[in-house]
GROMACS .gro file of C-alpha atoms in nm:
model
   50
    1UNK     CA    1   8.845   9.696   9.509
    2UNK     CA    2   8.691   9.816   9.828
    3UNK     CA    3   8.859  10.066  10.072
    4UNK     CA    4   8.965   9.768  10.310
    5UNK     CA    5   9.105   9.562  10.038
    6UNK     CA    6   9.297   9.861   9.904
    7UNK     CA    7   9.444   9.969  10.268
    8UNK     CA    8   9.564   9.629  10.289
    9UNK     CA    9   9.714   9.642  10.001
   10UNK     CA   10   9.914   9.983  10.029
   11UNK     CA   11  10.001   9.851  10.378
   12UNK     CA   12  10.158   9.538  10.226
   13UNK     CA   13  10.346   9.803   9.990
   14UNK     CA   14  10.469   9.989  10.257
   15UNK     CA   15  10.625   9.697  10.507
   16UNK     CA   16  10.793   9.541  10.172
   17UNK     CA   17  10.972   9.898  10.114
   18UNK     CA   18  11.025   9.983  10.477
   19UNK     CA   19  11.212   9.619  10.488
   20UNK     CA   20  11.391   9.648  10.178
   21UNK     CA   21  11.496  10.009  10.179
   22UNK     CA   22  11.479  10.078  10.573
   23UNK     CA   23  11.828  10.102  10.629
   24UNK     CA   24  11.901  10.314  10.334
   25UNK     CA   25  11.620  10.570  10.440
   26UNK     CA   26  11.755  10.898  10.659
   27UNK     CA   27  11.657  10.968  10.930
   28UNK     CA   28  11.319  11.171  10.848
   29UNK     CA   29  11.186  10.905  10.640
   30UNK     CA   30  11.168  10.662  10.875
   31UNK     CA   31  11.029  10.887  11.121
   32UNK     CA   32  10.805  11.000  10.852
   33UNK     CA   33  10.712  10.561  10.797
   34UNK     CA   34  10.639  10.574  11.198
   35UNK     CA   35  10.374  10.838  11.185
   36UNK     CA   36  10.215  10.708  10.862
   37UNK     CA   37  10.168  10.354  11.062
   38UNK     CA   38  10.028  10.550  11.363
   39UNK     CA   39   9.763  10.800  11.203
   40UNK     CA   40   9.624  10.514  10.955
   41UNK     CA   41   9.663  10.257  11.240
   42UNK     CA   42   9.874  10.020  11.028
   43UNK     CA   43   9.964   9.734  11.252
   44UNK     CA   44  10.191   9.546  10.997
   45UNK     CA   45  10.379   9.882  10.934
   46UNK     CA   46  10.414   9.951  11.298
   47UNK     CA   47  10.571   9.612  11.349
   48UNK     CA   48  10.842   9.669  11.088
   49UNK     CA   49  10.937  10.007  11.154
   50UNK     CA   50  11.006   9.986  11.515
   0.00000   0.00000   0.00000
């Protein structure tokens, strides 16, 4: 799977367990989602955790 396909795919993984888990998640780990989305520039991500 090339790097692009993989990204994607992790980035997927990450919005689906930011949206089902968000609200459980303290305080640091959402902060933690936020600056994941920013440094690998994870549009998708960035949506959902704002």
């Amino acid at each position: 799977m090339p790097n692009t396909e993989k990204g994607l795919a992790l980035e997927r993984k990450a919005v689906a367990l930011y949206q089902q888990y968000g609200f459980l998640l303290p305080g640091p780990a959402k902060e933690f989602f936020r600056e994941l989305a920013i440094h690998l520039q994870w549009q998708h991500l960035k949506k959902a955790t704002k």
